[in-house]
Coordinates of N, CA and C in Angstrom, one line a residue:
D212 N -36.8 -2.8 -3.3 CA -38.2 -2.6 -3.8 C -38.9 -3.5 -4.2
G213 N -38.2 -4.8 -4.8 CA -39.0 -6.0 -4.9 C -39.5 -6.0 -5.6
F214 N -40.8 -7.2 -5.0 CA -41.8 -7.6 -6.3 C -42.9 -5.9 -6.8
S215 N -42.4 -4.8 -5.2 CA -43.7 -4.0 -6.3 C -42.6 -3.0 -6.7
I216 N -41.4 -3.6 -7.8 CA -41.4 -2.4 -8.8 C -42.4 -3.3 -10.6
V217 N -42.9 -4.4 -10.1 CA -43.1 -5.4 -11.3 C -44.5 -4.6 -11.8
S218 N -44.9 -3.2 -10.8 CA -46.0 -2.4 -10.8 C -45.9 -0.9 -11.6
K219 N -44.5 -0.5 -11.0 CA -43.9 1.0 -11.5 C -43.4 0.8 -13.4
R220 N -43.2 2.2 -13.4 CA -42.9 2.6 -14.6 C -41.5 2.7 -14.5
G221 N -40.5 2.2 -15.9 CA -38.8 2.6 -15.3 C -38.0 3.8 -15.4
S222 N -38.9 4.5 -15.5 CA -38.2 6.0 -15.2 C -38.2 6.5 -13.4
E223 N -40.1 5.5 -12.8 CA -39.6 5.4 -11.7 C -38.8 5.3 -10.7
V224 N -37.8 4.0 -11.4 CA -37.6 2.9 -10.6 C -35.7 3.3 -10.9
M225 N -35.4 3.8 -11.6 CA -34.3 4.1 -12.2 C -32.8 4.5 -11.1
D226 N -31.6 4.1 -10.6 CA -30.8 4.4 -9.7 C -29.6 5.1 -10.8
T227 N -30.1 6.0 -10.2 CA -28.7 6.6 -11.3 C -28.1 7.5 -10.6
F228 N -26.2 8.0 -11.1 CA -25.7 7.7 -10.0 C -25.5 9.0 -10.3
I229 N -25.5 9.3 -9.0 CA -24.8 10.9 -8.5 C -23.3 10.4 -6.9
R230 N -22.9 11.9 -7.7 CA -21.8 12.5 -6.7 C -21.9 13.4 -4.9
N231 N -21.7 12.3 -4.0 CA -22.1 13.2 -3.0 C -21.3 14.5 -2.7
Q232 N -21.7 15.4 -2.3 CA -20.6 16.5 -2.4 C -20.2 16.2 -0.8
T233 N -20.5 16.0 -0.6 CA -19.3 16.1 1.2 C -18.5 15.3 0.7
T234 N -19.1 13.2 0.0 CA -18.0 12.8 0.3 C -16.9 12.6 -1.1
N235 N -17.6 13.6 -1.7 CA -17.0 13.2 -2.8 C -17.4 11.7 -3.5
Q236 N -18.0 10.8 -3.3 CA -18.0 9.2 -3.6 C -19.2 9.4 -4.2
I237 N -19.0 8.3 -5.8 CA -20.0 8.1 -6.1 C -21.0 7.4 -5.4
H238 N -22.2 7.0 -6.0 CA -23.5 6.1 -5.5 C -24.3 6.2 -5.8
T239 N -25.4 5.6 -6.0 CA -26.6 6.2 -6.3 C -28.1 6.3 -5.9
S240 N -28.1 7.2 -6.7 CA -29.2 8.1 -6.0 C -30.4 7.1 -5.0
S241 N -30.5 6.1 -5.0 CA -31.5 5.4 -4.5 C -31.4 3.8 -4.9
N242 N -31.9 3.3 -4.2 CA -31.3 1.5 -4.3 C -32.0 0.9 -4.6
H243 N -32.9 0.8 -5.6 CA -34.6 0.1 -6.5 C -33.7 -1.4 -6.8
S244 N -32.9 -1.4 -6.8 CA -32.2 -2.5 -8.2 C -31.4 -2.9 -6.4
G245 N -31.4 -3.2 -5.2 CA -30.9 -3.8 -5.0 C -29.8 -3.8 -4.7
G246 N -28.8 -3.0 -5.0 CA -27.3 -3.1 -5.2 C -26.9 -3.7 -6.3
I247 N -28.0 -4.0 -7.4 CA -26.7 -5.3 -8.3 C -28.5 -4.0 -9.9
Q248 N -26.9 -3.7 -10.3 CA -28.2 -3.4 -12.2 C -26.8 -4.6 -13.2
G249 N -27.9 -4.7 -14.0 CA -27.3 -5.6 -15.0 C -26.7 -7.1 -14.6
G250 N -26.9 -7.5 -13.8 CA -26.2 -8.5 -13.3 C -24.6 -8.1 -12.4
I251 N -24.2 -6.3 -12.1 CA -23.0 -6.0 -11.8 C -23.1 -5.2 -10.9
S252 N -23.3 -5.3 -9.1 CA -22.7 -4.9 -7.8 C -22.6 -3.6 -8.5
N253 N -23.6 -2.8 -7.9 CA -23.1 -1.4 -7.9 C -22.8 0.0 -7.3
G254 N -22.1 -0.7 -6.2 CA -21.5 -0.5 -5.2 C -22.8 -0.2 -3.9
E255 N -23.8 -0.6 -4.3 CA -25.0 -0.3 -3.0 C -24.9 -1.7 -2.7
Q256 N -25.8 -1.1 -1.2 CA -25.6 -2.6 -0.5 C -26.9 -3.7 -0.7
I257 N -26.3 -4.8 -1.0 CA -26.5 -5.6 -1.9 C -28.1 -6.0 -0.9
S258 N -29.3 -6.3 -1.2 CA -30.3 -7.0 -0.9 C -31.2 -7.6 -1.4
F259 N -32.6 -8.4 -0.8 CA -33.3 -9.2 -2.4 C -34.1 -9.8 -1.1
R260 N -35.1 -9.9 -1.8 CA -35.9 -10.8 -1.3 C -36.7 -11.8 -1.8
V261 N -37.1 -12.7 -1.6 CA -37.5 -14.3 -1.8 C -39.0 -15.0 -1.9
A262 N -39.4 -16.0 -3.2 CA -40.3 -15.7 -2.3 C -40.0 -17.5 -2.6
F263 N -41.1 -18.4 -2.3 CA -40.8 -20.1 -1.7 C -42.3 -20.6 -2.4
K264 N -41.9 -21.4 -3.4 CA -43.3 -21.6 -3.6 C -44.2 -22.9 -2.6
P265 N -45.1 -23.4 -2.6 CA -45.4 -24.4 -1.5 C -44.9 -26.0 -1.7
I266 N -44.2 -26.8 -0.2 CA -44.0 -27.9 -1.0 C -45.3 -28.4 -1.5
A267 N -44.3 -29.0 -2.4 CA -45.3 -29.8 -3.4 C -45.2 -31.4 -3.0
T268 N -44.6 -32.0 -1.9 CA -44.7 -33.2 -1.7 C -45.6 -32.9 -0.2
L269 N -47.6 -34.1 -0.8 CA -48.0 -33.7 0.2 C -48.1 -35.4 0.9
Q270 N -49.1 -35.9 2.2 CA -49.4 -37.0 2.9 C -50.7 -37.4 1.9
R271 N -51.0 -37.1 1.1 CA -52.5 -37.8 0.5 C -51.8 -37.6 -0.9
S272 N -52.6 -38.6 -1.1 CA -52.4 -39.7 -3.2 C -52.5 -38.0 -4.2
L273 N -51.9 -38.4 -5.3 CA -51.8 -37.1 -5.9 C -51.2 -38.2 -7.5
P274 N -52.5 -37.2 -8.7 CA -52.7 -37.8 -9.9 C -51.0 -37.2 -10.2
T275 N -50.7 -38.2 -11.2 CA -49.1 -37.4 -12.5 C -49.7 -38.6 -13.0
M276 N -48.6 -38.9 -14.8 CA -48.6 -39.9 -15.5 C -47.7 -40.2 -15.9
T277 N -47.7 -41.1 -16.3 CA -46.7 -42.1 -17.0 C -45.6 -41.7 -18.6
E278 N -44.8 -41.9 -19.0 CA -44.3 -41.2 -20.2 C -44.9 -42.0 -21.7
E279 N -46.1 -42.7 -21.2 CA -46.3 -43.3 -21.7 C -48.2 -42.4 -22.3
G280 N -48.5 -41.6 -21.1 CA -49.2 -40.9 -21.1 C -50.9 -41.4 -20.4
K281 N -50.4 -42.5 -19.7 CA -51.2 -42.7 -18.9 C -51.0 -42.6 -17.2
V282 N -52.8 -41.3 -17.2 CA -52.4 -41.4 -15.8 C -52.7 -42.1 -14.7
Q283 N -51.9 -41.7 -13.3 CA -51.8 -42.8 -12.3 C -51.5 -42.0 -11.4
I284 N -51.7 -43.0 -9.8 CA -52.3 -42.7 -8.5 C -50.4 -42.3 -7.8
L285 N -50.0 -41.6 -8.2 CA -49.1 -41.8 -6.6 C -49.9 -41.5 -5.6
H286 N -49.0 -43.2 -4.3 CA -49.1 -42.9 -3.0 C -48.4 -42.4 -2.4
P287 N -47.3 -41.4 -1.8 CA -46.2 -41.1 -0.7 C -46.5 -41.6 -0.1
G288 N -45.2 -42.2 0.8 CA -45.8 -42.8 2.0 C -44.0 -41.5 2.4
G289 N -43.8 -42.0 3.9 CA -42.0 -41.3 4.8 C -42.9 -40.2 4.8
R290 N -41.8 -39.4 5.6 CA -42.0 -38.5 6.2 C -41.9 -36.8 5.2
H291 N -42.1 -35.7 5.5 CA -42.3 -35.3 4.3 C -42.7 -32.9 5.4
D292 N -41.8 -32.8 4.6 CA -41.8 -31.2 5.8 C -43.3 -30.6 5.1
T293 N -43.7 -29.8 6.1 CA -44.9 -29.1 5.3 C -44.4 -27.9 5.1
C294 N -43.4 -27.9 5.4 CA -42.7 -26.1 5.7 C -41.6 -26.1 5.2
V295 N -41.4 -25.3 4.5 CA -39.7 -24.9 4.6 C -38.8 -23.5 5.6
L296 N -40.2 -22.8 5.9 CA -38.8 -21.9 6.8 C -38.6 -22.0 7.2
P297 N -38.5 -23.2 8.6 CA -37.5 -22.8 9.5 C -35.8 -23.1 8.6
R298 N -35.6 -23.7 7.0 CA -34.8 -24.1 6.7 C -34.6 -22.8 5.7
A299 N -35.6 -22.0 5.3 CA -35.5 -20.2 4.5 C -34.1 -20.2 4.2
A300 N -33.9 -19.4 5.3 CA -32.6 -18.8 5.5 C -31.2 -19.4 5.0
I301 N -31.1 -20.2 6.4 CA -30.1 -20.8 5.6 C -29.7 -20.8 3.6
I302 N -31.0 -21.5 3.6 CA -31.0 -22.1 1.7 C -30.7 -20.7 1.2
V303 N -30.8 -19.2 1.6 CA -31.4 -18.1 0.8 C -29.7 -17.6 1.3
E304 N -29.7 -17.8 2.5 CA -27.9 -16.7 2.2 C -27.2 -18.1 2.4
S305 N -27.0 -19.2 1.8 CA -26.2 -20.4 1.4 C -26.2 -19.8 -0.2
M306 N -26.7 -19.8 -1.2 CA -27.2 -20.2 -2.5 C -27.0 -18.3 -2.6
A307 N -26.8 -16.9 -1.9 CA -26.7 -15.9 -2.0 C -24.1 -15.4 -2.0
A308 N -24.3 -16.0 -0.8 CA -23.4 -16.2 -0.7 C -22.4 -17.1 -1.6
W309 N -22.6 -18.4 -2.4 CA -22.2 -19.6 -3.4 C -22.5 -17.9 -5.1
V310 N -23.5 -18.1 -5.0 CA -23.5 -16.6 -6.4 C -22.5 -15.8 -6.5
I311 N -22.4 -15.2 -5.1 CA -21.2 -13.8 -5.1 C -20.1 -14.3 -5.0
A312 N -19.4 -15.2 -4.7 CA -18.1 -16.3 -4.9 C -17.4 -16.7 -6.0
D313 N -18.9 -17.1 -6.8 CA -18.5 -17.7 -7.5 C -18.4 -16.1 -8.5
H314 N -19.9 -15.1 -8.4 CA -18.7 -13.6 -9.5 C -17.0 -13.4 -9.2
V315 N -17.5 -13.6 -7.8 CA -15.6 -13.0 -7.7 C -14.4 -13.9 -8.7
L316 N -14.7 -15.0 -8.1 CA -13.9 -15.8 -8.9 C -14.2 -15.3 -10.6
W317 N -15.3 -15.5 -11.2 CA -15.3 -16.2 -12.7 C -14.7 -14.2 -13.3
S318 N -14.9 -12.8 -12.0 CA -14.4 -11.5 -12.9 C -12.5 -11.6 -12.3
G319 N -12.8 -12.7 -12.1 CA -10.3 -12.3 -12.1 C -9.8 -12.4 -10.8
L320 N -10.6 -12.4 -9.9 CA -10.5 -12.2 -8.1 C -10.2 -13.0 -7.4
D321 N -8.9 -14.2 -8.1 CA -9.2 -16.2 -7.7 C -7.9 -15.7 -6.8
T322 N -7.4 -14.8 -6.4 CA -6.7 -15.2 -4.5 C -6.9 -14.2 -3.7
I323 N -6.3 -14.2 -2.4 CA -6.8 -13.6 -1.3 C -5.8 -12.1 -2.0
E324 N -4.4 -12.3 -2.8 CA -3.8 -10.9 -3.2 C -4.5 -10.0 -3.3
K325 N -4.8 -10.6 -5.0 CA -5.8 -9.5 -5.7 C -6.9 -9.3 -4.8
I326 N -8.2 -9.8 -4.4 CA -8.9 -9.5 -3.6 C -8.3 -8.3 -2.6
K327 N -7.3 -8.6 -2.0 CA -6.9 -7.5 -0.8 C -6.9 -6.3 -1.9
K328 N -6.5 -6.2 -2.9 CA -5.7 -4.7 -3.3 C -7.1 -4.4 -4.0
T329 N -8.2 -5.1 -4.5 CA -8.9 -4.5 -5.0 C -10.1 -3.5 -3.8
N330 N -9.3 -3.5 -2.0 CA -10.1 -3.5 -0.9 C -11.6 -3.5 -0.7
L331 N -11.8 -4.4 -1.2 CA -13.9 -5.0 -1.3 C -13.7 -5.6 0.6

């Protein structure tokens, strides 16, 4: 649900745990949190949306300030990307993989044998 959740009450977006009567497996009744609750995977599919700020470097002069507080104009030169979109999916996928791998290692699953035993 991502960005739309901010305008809702907590009671409207709770991912409560329930037992599937057919499979007897425990899962959440919804996936408003995108599979992560309190920084921990809740077993549901992990999904998220991202937003990027506009590219800060432009091909025009921009005001800035020195450490002494003096206004200065920067005249950037060179090639500047006008849009991050062509790289956005690669950036997000790479960082998501990095963070998940980091959490797997922090959880103590630091060998393939340990990971295989958990049925991940």
